[in-house]
Short mmCIF file of C-alpha atoms and ligand atoms in Angstrom, two decimals:
data_model
loop_
_atom_site.label_atom_id
_atom_site.label_comp_id
_atom_site.label_asym_id
_atom_site.label_seq_id
_atom_site.Cartn_x
_atom_site.Cartn_y
_atom_site.Cartn_z
CA THR A 1 25.35 -55.99 25.21
CA GLY A 2 26.03 -59.14 27.22
CA GLY A 3 24.02 -62.26 26.66
CA VAL A 4 21.88 -63.85 29.24
CA CYS A 5 23.91 -65.55 31.94
CA ALA A 6 22.54 -68.92 33.14
CA ASP A 7 24.34 -69.04 36.45
CA VAL A 8 21.91 -67.74 39.10
CA ARG A 9 23.56 -67.50 42.44
CA ARG A 10 21.55 -67.02 45.58
CA PRO A 11 20.95 -65.72 48.16
CA ARG A 12 19.88 -62.29 47.12
CA ARG A 13 19.24 -59.38 49.37
CA PHE A 14 16.63 -56.69 48.51
CA LEU A 15 15.80 -53.44 50.06
CA VAL A 16 12.02 -53.11 49.74
CA LEU A 17 10.59 -49.58 50.11
CA ILE A 18 6.85 -49.43 50.75
CA ASN A 19 4.70 -46.26 50.59
CA PRO A 20 1.77 -47.32 52.81
CA HIS A 21 -0.40 -44.53 51.37
CA SER A 22 0.15 -45.31 47.70
CA GLY A 23 -2.87 -46.36 45.61
CA LYS A 24 -5.88 -47.27 47.73
CA GLY A 25 -3.67 -47.28 50.77
CA GLN A 26 -3.28 -51.17 50.76
CA ALA A 27 0.32 -51.51 49.81
CA LEU A 28 1.45 -53.22 52.98
CA THR A 29 -1.43 -55.70 52.85
CA LEU A 30 -0.87 -56.41 49.18
CA PHE A 31 2.78 -57.06 49.79
CA SER A 32 2.19 -59.51 52.58
CA ASN A 33 -0.68 -61.25 50.73
CA HIS A 34 0.95 -61.58 47.30
CA VAL A 35 4.66 -61.12 47.49
CA GLN A 36 6.13 -62.04 50.83
CA HIS A 37 5.85 -65.75 50.43
CA MET A 38 7.05 -65.62 46.81
CA LEU A 39 10.25 -64.00 47.95
CA GLN A 40 10.68 -66.50 50.74
CA GLU A 41 10.23 -69.45 48.33
CA ALA A 42 12.90 -67.94 46.09
CA ASP A 43 15.33 -67.58 48.99
CA ILE A 44 15.35 -63.92 48.67
CA THR A 45 16.03 -61.95 51.98
CA TYR A 46 14.81 -58.47 52.19
CA THR A 47 14.60 -55.61 54.45
CA LEU A 48 11.24 -53.80 54.54
CA GLN A 49 11.26 -50.04 54.92
CA VAL A 50 8.00 -48.29 55.11
CA THR A 51 8.26 -44.73 53.96
CA GLU A 52 7.02 -42.24 56.58
CA ARG A 53 6.77 -39.14 54.29
CA GLN A 54 7.39 -37.64 50.97
CA ASN A 55 11.18 -37.73 50.06
CA HIS A 56 11.96 -40.26 52.78
CA ALA A 57 12.93 -42.84 50.23
CA ARG A 58 14.98 -40.23 48.33
CA GLU A 59 16.99 -39.45 51.49
CA LEU A 60 17.40 -43.13 52.31
CA VAL A 61 18.93 -44.17 49.05
CA ARG A 62 21.06 -41.03 48.91
CA GLU A 63 22.70 -41.99 52.15
CA ALA A 64 22.50 -45.86 52.04
CA ASP A 65 25.35 -48.25 52.00
CA LEU A 66 24.20 -49.80 48.66
CA SER A 67 26.64 -52.74 48.87
CA GLN A 68 24.24 -54.35 51.33
CA TRP A 69 21.61 -54.81 48.59
CA ASP A 70 21.42 -56.59 45.32
CA ALA A 71 18.40 -54.62 44.31
CA VAL A 72 16.29 -51.81 45.61
CA VAL A 73 12.53 -52.55 45.15
CA VAL A 74 9.82 -50.06 45.27
CA MET A 75 6.21 -51.15 46.28
CA SER A 76 4.24 -48.07 45.40
CA GLY A 77 3.37 -46.10 42.35
CA ASP A 78 5.86 -44.43 39.91
CA GLY A 79 6.23 -41.52 42.33
CA LEU A 80 8.28 -43.45 44.81
CA LEU A 81 10.57 -44.84 42.14
CA PHE A 82 11.06 -41.31 40.93
CA GLU A 83 12.41 -40.44 44.31
CA VAL A 84 14.67 -43.43 44.34
CA VAL A 85 16.18 -42.67 40.93
CA ASN A 86 16.82 -39.02 41.84
CA GLY A 87 18.21 -39.96 45.21
CA LEU A 88 20.65 -42.28 43.55
CA MET A 89 21.68 -39.54 40.99
CA GLU A 90 22.20 -37.09 43.83
CA ARG A 91 25.05 -39.26 45.19
CA GLU A 92 28.68 -38.50 44.52
CA ASP A 93 29.09 -42.04 43.45
CA TRP A 94 25.98 -41.79 41.13
CA GLU A 95 27.65 -43.54 38.35
CA GLU A 96 28.01 -46.71 40.38
CA ALA A 97 24.91 -46.13 42.48
CA ILE A 98 22.49 -45.88 39.55
CA GLN A 99 23.73 -49.27 38.45
CA THR A 100 21.89 -50.79 41.35
CA PRO A 101 19.14 -52.94 39.99
CA LEU A 102 15.78 -51.44 40.56
CA GLY A 103 12.68 -53.41 41.08
CA VAL A 104 9.03 -52.40 40.79
CA LEU A 105 6.05 -53.85 42.56
CA PRO A 106 2.77 -52.02 41.62
CA GLY A 107 1.15 -50.68 44.75
CA GLY A 108 0.13 -47.26 43.64
CA SER A 109 -2.58 -45.85 41.45
CA GLY A 110 -0.13 -44.95 38.75
CA ASN A 111 1.98 -48.04 37.94
CA ALA A 112 3.21 -47.29 34.53
CA LEU A 113 6.75 -48.72 34.84
CA ALA A 114 5.32 -52.03 36.32
CA ALA A 115 2.91 -52.31 33.38
CA SER A 116 5.67 -51.53 30.92
CA ILE A 117 7.98 -54.12 32.39
CA ASN A 118 5.17 -56.74 32.17
CA TYR A 119 4.64 -55.71 28.56
CA TYR A 120 8.29 -56.03 27.58
CA SER A 121 8.37 -59.43 29.11
CA GLY A 122 5.85 -60.62 26.52
CA SER A 123 3.35 -61.68 29.35
CA GLN A 124 -0.33 -61.30 29.14
CA PRO A 125 -1.56 -57.78 29.71
CA VAL A 126 -2.73 -57.76 33.24
CA SER A 127 -3.55 -55.09 35.92
CA GLY A 128 -4.21 -54.77 39.60
CA GLU A 129 -3.24 -57.82 41.75
CA ASP A 130 -2.41 -59.92 38.77
CA LEU A 131 0.15 -57.31 37.59
CA LEU A 132 1.55 -57.39 41.16
CA VAL A 133 1.96 -61.18 41.05
CA SER A 134 3.55 -61.03 37.62
CA CYS A 135 6.05 -58.32 38.79
CA GLY A 136 6.69 -60.49 41.95
CA PHE A 137 7.69 -63.43 39.73
CA MET A 138 9.93 -61.34 37.76
CA LEU A 139 11.75 -60.15 40.93
CA CYS A 140 12.23 -63.78 41.95
CA LYS A 141 13.56 -64.68 38.51
CA GLY A 142 16.06 -61.80 38.84
CA LEU A 143 16.72 -60.94 35.20
CA VAL A 144 18.10 -57.41 34.91
CA SER A 145 17.77 -55.18 31.86
CA HIS A 146 19.18 -51.77 31.20
CA LEU A 147 16.87 -48.83 31.55
CA ASP A 148 17.09 -45.40 29.85
CA LEU A 149 16.87 -42.35 31.92
CA THR A 150 16.10 -38.82 30.70
CA SER A 151 17.76 -35.76 32.20
CA VAL A 152 15.16 -33.02 32.45
CA CYS A 153 16.35 -29.38 32.93
CA LEU A 154 13.90 -26.82 34.30
CA ALA A 155 13.91 -23.09 34.06
CA SER A 156 15.54 -22.46 37.41
CA ASN A 157 18.35 -24.78 36.36
CA GLN A 158 17.10 -27.59 38.47
CA ARG A 159 17.77 -31.01 36.93
CA LEU A 160 15.82 -34.18 37.47
CA PHE A 161 16.17 -37.68 36.20
CA SER A 162 13.11 -39.28 34.77
CA PHE A 163 12.37 -42.90 33.76
CA LEU A 164 8.86 -42.55 32.34
CA SER A 165 7.46 -39.47 30.86
CA LEU A 166 7.15 -35.61 30.72
CA ALA A 167 3.68 -34.30 29.96
CA TRP A 168 2.08 -30.96 29.43
CA GLY A 169 -1.49 -30.06 28.50
CA PHE A 170 -4.34 -32.51 28.72
CA VAL A 171 -2.26 -35.45 29.97
CA ALA A 172 -0.53 -33.45 32.71
CA ASP A 173 -3.81 -31.91 33.83
CA VAL A 174 -5.46 -35.35 33.97
CA ASP A 175 -2.63 -36.77 35.93
CA ILE A 176 -2.92 -34.04 38.65
CA GLU A 177 -6.71 -33.66 38.70
CA SER A 178 -7.11 -37.32 38.97
CA GLU A 179 -5.07 -37.48 42.16
CA LYS A 180 -8.33 -36.96 44.02
CA TYR A 181 -9.70 -40.14 42.56
CA ARG A 182 -6.72 -42.16 43.93
CA HIS A 183 -9.16 -44.27 45.95
CA VAL A 184 -10.42 -45.96 42.76
CA GLY A 185 -6.90 -47.09 41.95
CA ALA A 186 -5.77 -47.23 38.31
CA ALA A 187 -9.23 -46.28 37.07
CA ARG A 188 -8.30 -42.75 38.16
CA PHE A 189 -6.86 -41.86 34.75
CA THR A 190 -9.95 -43.00 32.85
CA MET A 191 -12.24 -40.97 35.19
CA GLY A 192 -9.86 -38.02 34.85
CA THR A 193 -9.78 -38.25 31.08
CA ILE A 194 -13.54 -38.21 30.80
CA VAL A 195 -13.89 -35.32 33.19
CA ARG A 196 -11.32 -33.28 31.41
CA LEU A 197 -12.79 -33.81 28.05
CA THR A 198 -15.68 -31.59 29.11
CA SER A 199 -13.29 -28.65 29.67
CA LEU A 200 -10.92 -29.30 26.80
CA ARG A 201 -8.65 -26.35 26.07
CA VAL A 202 -5.76 -25.18 23.93
CA TYR A 203 -2.22 -24.86 25.28
CA LYS A 204 0.02 -22.47 23.51
CA GLY A 205 3.82 -23.09 23.24
CA LYS A 206 6.82 -23.93 21.21
CA LEU A 207 8.13 -27.37 20.71
CA ALA A 208 11.47 -28.34 19.16
CA TYR A 209 13.45 -31.57 19.07
CA LEU A 210 16.52 -33.35 17.94
CA PRO A 211 15.45 -36.49 16.00
CA ALA A 212 16.75 -39.85 17.07
CA GLU A 213 19.37 -41.34 14.85
CA GLU A 214 17.59 -44.00 12.68
CA PRO A 215 19.65 -47.12 12.44
CA HIS A 216 17.37 -48.66 9.87
CA SER A 217 17.23 -46.03 7.23
CA HIS A 218 13.93 -47.17 5.71
CA SER A 219 11.56 -46.77 8.71
CA SER A 220 9.72 -43.53 8.63
CA PRO A 221 10.10 -41.49 11.84
CA THR A 222 6.44 -41.00 12.12
CA MET A 223 3.61 -43.37 12.82
CA SER A 224 5.95 -46.32 12.63
CA SER A 225 4.21 -48.96 14.64
CA VAL A 226 5.40 -51.70 16.85
CA SER A 227 7.80 -54.46 16.90
CA PHE A 228 6.93 -55.70 20.35
CA ASN A 229 9.35 -58.50 21.04
CA ASN A 230 12.51 -57.63 19.34
CA GLY A 231 15.10 -58.91 21.67
CA SER A 232 13.51 -58.24 24.93
CA ASN A 233 16.02 -60.36 26.71
CA SER A 234 19.02 -59.69 24.47
CA SER A 235 20.41 -57.07 26.90
CA SER A 236 19.47 -58.94 30.05
CA VAL A 237 21.81 -60.31 32.60
CA TYR A 238 20.98 -61.98 35.89
CA LEU A 239 21.19 -60.34 39.28
CA ARG A 240 24.56 -60.87 40.99
CA ASN A 241 26.27 -61.93 37.79
CA SER A 242 26.41 -58.84 35.99
CA TYR A 243 28.83 -56.54 37.48
CA ASN A 244 30.93 -56.21 34.48
CA GLN A 245 30.27 -52.55 34.16
CA ASN A 246 29.59 -51.81 30.55
CA GLN A 247 30.62 -48.40 29.39
CA LEU A 248 27.26 -46.77 29.81
CA LEU A 249 28.02 -43.14 29.77
CA HIS A 250 29.88 -41.48 26.96
CA ASN A 251 30.65 -38.70 29.31
CA SER A 252 30.85 -38.55 33.11
CA CYS A 253 31.77 -35.02 33.60
CA ASN A 254 29.72 -33.72 36.39
CA SER A 255 31.40 -30.54 37.35
CA ASN A 256 29.96 -27.81 35.20
CA ASN A 257 26.44 -29.03 35.26
CA ALA A 258 25.76 -29.26 38.99
CA TYR A 259 22.22 -28.19 39.57
CA LYS A 260 20.68 -27.47 42.88
CA PRO A 261 17.22 -28.85 43.15
CA ASN A 262 14.94 -26.18 44.74
CA TRP A 263 11.68 -27.35 43.69
CA THR A 264 11.10 -30.28 45.83
CA ASN A 265 10.51 -29.39 49.46
CA GLU A 266 13.74 -30.63 50.71
CA PRO A 267 17.12 -29.08 51.36
CA PRO A 268 19.15 -28.32 48.20
CA VAL A 269 21.36 -31.14 47.05
CA THR A 270 23.83 -30.98 44.17
CA MET A 271 22.49 -33.08 41.39
CA GLN A 272 25.28 -35.11 39.85
CA GLY A 273 25.21 -36.97 36.67
CA PRO A 274 26.42 -36.84 33.11
CA ARG A 275 26.77 -33.55 31.26
CA ASP A 276 23.88 -32.78 28.86
CA SER A 277 25.96 -32.49 25.74
CA LEU A 278 22.99 -32.12 23.46
CA LEU A 279 21.41 -29.15 25.27
CA VAL A 280 22.20 -25.49 25.17
CA PRO A 281 21.03 -23.17 27.96
CA LEU A 282 17.33 -22.52 27.92
CA ASP A 283 17.84 -18.71 27.37
CA GLN A 284 19.52 -19.52 24.06
CA PRO A 285 17.83 -20.71 20.84
CA VAL A 286 17.85 -24.37 20.16
CA PRO A 287 20.74 -25.47 17.90
CA ALA A 288 20.19 -24.97 14.19
CA HIS A 289 19.97 -28.63 13.31
CA TRP A 290 17.01 -29.19 15.70
CA THR A 291 13.47 -29.38 14.25
CA VAL A 292 11.06 -26.73 15.35
CA VAL A 293 7.45 -27.83 15.27
CA LYS A 294 5.39 -25.37 13.17
CA GLU A 295 2.22 -25.55 15.28
CA GLU A 296 2.09 -23.54 18.52
CA ASP A 297 -1.46 -24.62 19.53
CA PHE A 298 -1.53 -27.87 21.26
CA VAL A 299 -3.93 -30.01 23.19
CA LEU A 300 -1.09 -32.05 24.66
CA VAL A 301 2.53 -32.77 24.41
CA MET A 302 3.97 -35.89 25.95
CA ALA A 303 7.36 -37.35 25.93
CA VAL A 304 7.50 -41.06 26.94
CA TYR A 305 10.31 -43.47 27.24
CA GLN A 306 8.37 -46.56 28.38
CA SER A 307 5.53 -48.27 26.64
CA HIS A 308 2.86 -47.43 29.23
CA LEU A 309 1.60 -44.20 30.73
CA ALA A 310 -0.69 -46.11 33.05
CA GLU A 311 -1.75 -49.72 33.56
CA ASP A 312 -4.19 -49.43 30.78
CA LEU A 313 -2.58 -46.80 28.49
CA ILE A 314 -0.04 -48.02 26.03
CA ALA A 315 1.33 -44.58 24.93
CA ALA A 316 4.40 -45.87 23.09
CA PRO A 317 3.92 -49.50 21.88
CA ALA A 318 7.22 -49.52 20.12
CA SER A 319 9.21 -48.32 23.17
CA ARG A 320 11.81 -50.57 24.72
CA PRO A 321 13.32 -49.93 28.17
CA ASP A 322 16.81 -49.45 26.67
CA ASP A 323 16.08 -48.10 23.07
CA GLY A 324 17.69 -44.80 23.94
CA VAL A 325 14.73 -43.07 22.45
CA ILE A 326 12.29 -40.46 23.66
CA HIS A 327 8.85 -41.06 22.00
CA LEU A 328 7.65 -37.56 21.53
CA MET A 329 3.91 -37.23 20.73
CA TYR A 330 1.58 -34.18 20.47
CA VAL A 331 -1.96 -33.48 19.71
CA LYS A 332 -2.60 -30.27 17.78
CA ALA A 333 -5.49 -28.02 18.69
CA GLY A 334 -8.56 -28.43 16.58
CA ILE A 335 -9.20 -32.05 17.37
CA SER A 336 -12.80 -32.65 18.36
CA ARG A 337 -13.65 -34.02 21.81
CA ARG A 338 -15.01 -37.13 20.25
CA ALA A 339 -11.72 -37.74 18.21
CA LEU A 340 -9.66 -37.10 21.35
CA LEU A 341 -11.76 -39.64 23.25
CA ARG A 342 -11.33 -42.09 20.38
CA LEU A 343 -7.57 -41.53 20.60
CA PHE A 344 -7.38 -42.31 24.28
CA LEU A 345 -9.66 -45.36 23.88
CA ALA A 346 -7.33 -46.65 21.15
CA MET A 347 -4.40 -46.05 23.43
CA GLU A 348 -5.71 -48.65 25.88
CA LYS A 349 -4.47 -51.07 23.15
CA GLY A 350 -1.59 -49.03 21.89
CA ALA A 351 -3.48 -48.49 18.59
CA HIS A 352 -3.72 -44.73 18.66
CA LEU A 353 -0.80 -44.14 16.39
CA SER A 354 -2.28 -46.28 13.62
CA THR A 355 -5.57 -44.38 13.58
CA ASN A 356 -4.04 -41.82 11.20
CA CYS A 357 -5.53 -38.95 13.09
CA PRO A 358 -4.33 -35.80 11.37
CA PHE A 359 -3.91 -34.01 14.70
CA VAL A 360 -1.51 -36.44 16.18
CA GLY A 361 2.33 -35.97 15.73
CA TYR A 362 4.74 -38.69 16.75
CA VAL A 363 8.48 -38.60 16.38
CA LYS A 364 11.43 -40.39 18.00
CA VAL A 365 13.91 -37.93 19.41
CA GLN A 366 17.01 -37.78 21.57
CA ALA A 367 16.23 -34.45 23.01
CA PHE A 368 13.52 -31.77 22.96
CA ARG A 369 12.67 -28.45 24.31
CA LEU A 370 9.14 -27.20 25.26
CA GLU A 371 8.41 -23.59 25.96
CA PRO A 372 4.86 -22.95 27.05
CA PHE A 373 3.61 -19.39 26.48
CA SER A 374 1.11 -18.99 29.29
CA PRO A 375 2.49 -17.90 32.66
CA THR A 376 0.82 -20.68 34.66
CA GLY A 377 0.23 -24.30 33.96
CA THR A 378 1.15 -27.82 34.72
CA ILE A 379 4.10 -29.95 33.66
CA THR A 380 4.54 -33.43 35.08
CA VAL A 381 7.59 -35.54 35.06
CA ASP A 382 6.92 -39.29 35.81
CA GLY A 383 3.52 -38.21 36.96
CA GLU A 384 4.83 -35.68 39.50
CA VAL A 385 4.39 -32.00 39.19
CA VAL A 386 7.56 -30.00 38.50
CA GLU A 387 8.41 -26.39 38.20
CA TYR A 388 6.24 -24.91 35.35
CA GLY A 389 8.06 -23.03 32.53
CA PRO A 390 10.40 -23.76 29.68
CA VAL A 391 11.91 -27.25 29.97
CA GLN A 392 14.29 -29.34 27.96
CA ALA A 393 15.48 -32.95 28.16
CA GLN A 394 17.87 -35.44 26.75
CA ILE A 395 17.95 -39.14 27.00
CA TYR A 396 20.69 -41.34 28.28
CA GLY A 397 20.48 -44.83 27.00
CA ARG A 398 21.03 -47.61 29.49
CA LEU A 399 21.90 -45.37 32.39
CA ALA A 400 20.03 -47.40 35.01
CA ARG A 401 19.13 -51.05 35.44
CA ILE A 402 15.76 -52.73 36.19
CA VAL A 403 14.75 -56.24 37.25
CA SER A 404 12.49 -57.30 34.40
CA GLY A 405 11.14 -60.47 32.80
P1 ADP B 501 0.52 -43.39 43.67
O1 ADP B 501 0.59 -44.03 42.37
O2 ADP B 501 -0.58 -43.97 44.52
O3 ADP B 501 0.35 -41.90 43.52
P2 ADP B 501 3.28 -42.91 44.38
O4 ADP B 501 4.33 -43.92 44.57
O5 ADP B 501 3.29 -42.15 43.07
O6 ADP B 501 1.83 -43.63 44.48
O7 ADP B 501 3.33 -41.97 45.62
C1 ADP B 501 2.71 -40.76 45.64
C2 ADP B 501 3.51 -39.74 46.46
O8 ADP B 501 3.54 -40.16 47.86
C3 ADP B 501 4.88 -39.62 45.99
O9 ADP B 501 5.16 -38.30 45.69
C4 ADP B 501 5.69 -40.01 47.22
O10 ADP B 501 6.83 -39.20 47.34
C5 ADP B 501 4.85 -39.77 48.33
N1 ADP B 501 5.07 -40.53 49.54
C6 ADP B 501 5.90 -41.59 49.79
N2 ADP B 501 5.78 -42.12 50.99
C7 ADP B 501 4.85 -41.29 51.59
C8 ADP B 501 4.31 -41.36 53.01
N3 ADP B 501 4.63 -42.30 53.88
N4 ADP B 501 3.39 -40.38 53.22
C9 ADP B 501 3.00 -39.50 52.28
N5 ADP B 501 3.43 -39.49 51.07
C10 ADP B 501 4.44 -40.38 50.65
MG1 MG B 502 12.23 -46.64 25.85
#
């Protein structure tokens, strides 16, 4: 993990992708009011590309000559970055393409990665336009950190790459139901949570996981809380100076795991990427050394690999962008509405894991499998609905790179 390099060479060239409909529909105005002059001051040249439809950004980065850009920046919510990550991983040169530094500017209603990056930098917790300004400064500074990605396999053999989360149950339902409150911006999750509490239900299914390797043998795998600032910059390098490609992938075989996405409404593309060496096919039982969770009645299951699930929800306070760990959390059925509300309120400060709620499970894992029993339901990946059914995932430490503070 290289140290911080002090030599910052300019100019830098960004591709900025803006979804004009994200959030309250003001992304373009926010960009010109808050970010444009900042980039100019920092001698950053950029090409602005306004997305015209869903999957536009995905197609653009899949075909783009990436050597033109020092970073690909997304001004939207997490959904547009999800497109960019998957577009890059669909390229034949994915291994190099996914090394393109990514930048986030919060313009959507779900800006979890932007909030996480701000948190990792040790800055004040901020939201809304203050978060945008903070992320704008980080872009100008141009520090680049590694970013873990999780490979998610769906029942139809489609494979996706995810930078944020996989959710089922309460959280996934809130995520999708709250889409209709997009006009209120980030507050949509709070509104959605309160509405959903009134129709709280049980989700039946089977959860299994492969625990993360614990480097420090003393720390318990459950409820261990927080060391916020451990080496946040230790793996950072500056833009333009960091093309010594560290060996990021232990395995770059991409032949016998070529999935054809058929869920997104676009023509099938062969998904490239590393081979999922920890996973066995979904129609076979999980490997014997995996842990199977005893409970089968849940209120929610969420796998998160960043600190924030929304601007004001710190789901995994101990997460680092490159810790190579999936923070797997579940809430067992039987929890009262009041206790669940308390849990979500505590999550605003990242304190939910220290409430010792007996219904909460938390474990750090490298891989997991979730098999819902009911024939219909909702699973989200990075806040986007994906094919419902059995799903499994494994994390790849440091597969991507992100401009951070
Ligand atoms: P938000 O946080 O407001 O939901 P996202 O970045 O998550 O913002 O975007 C929401 C969805 O909009 C994503 O699925 C993205 O693919 C899609 N999208 C991107 N550009 C456009 C566009 N021009 N018109 C409609 N949808 C778009
Ligand atoms: Mg992480």
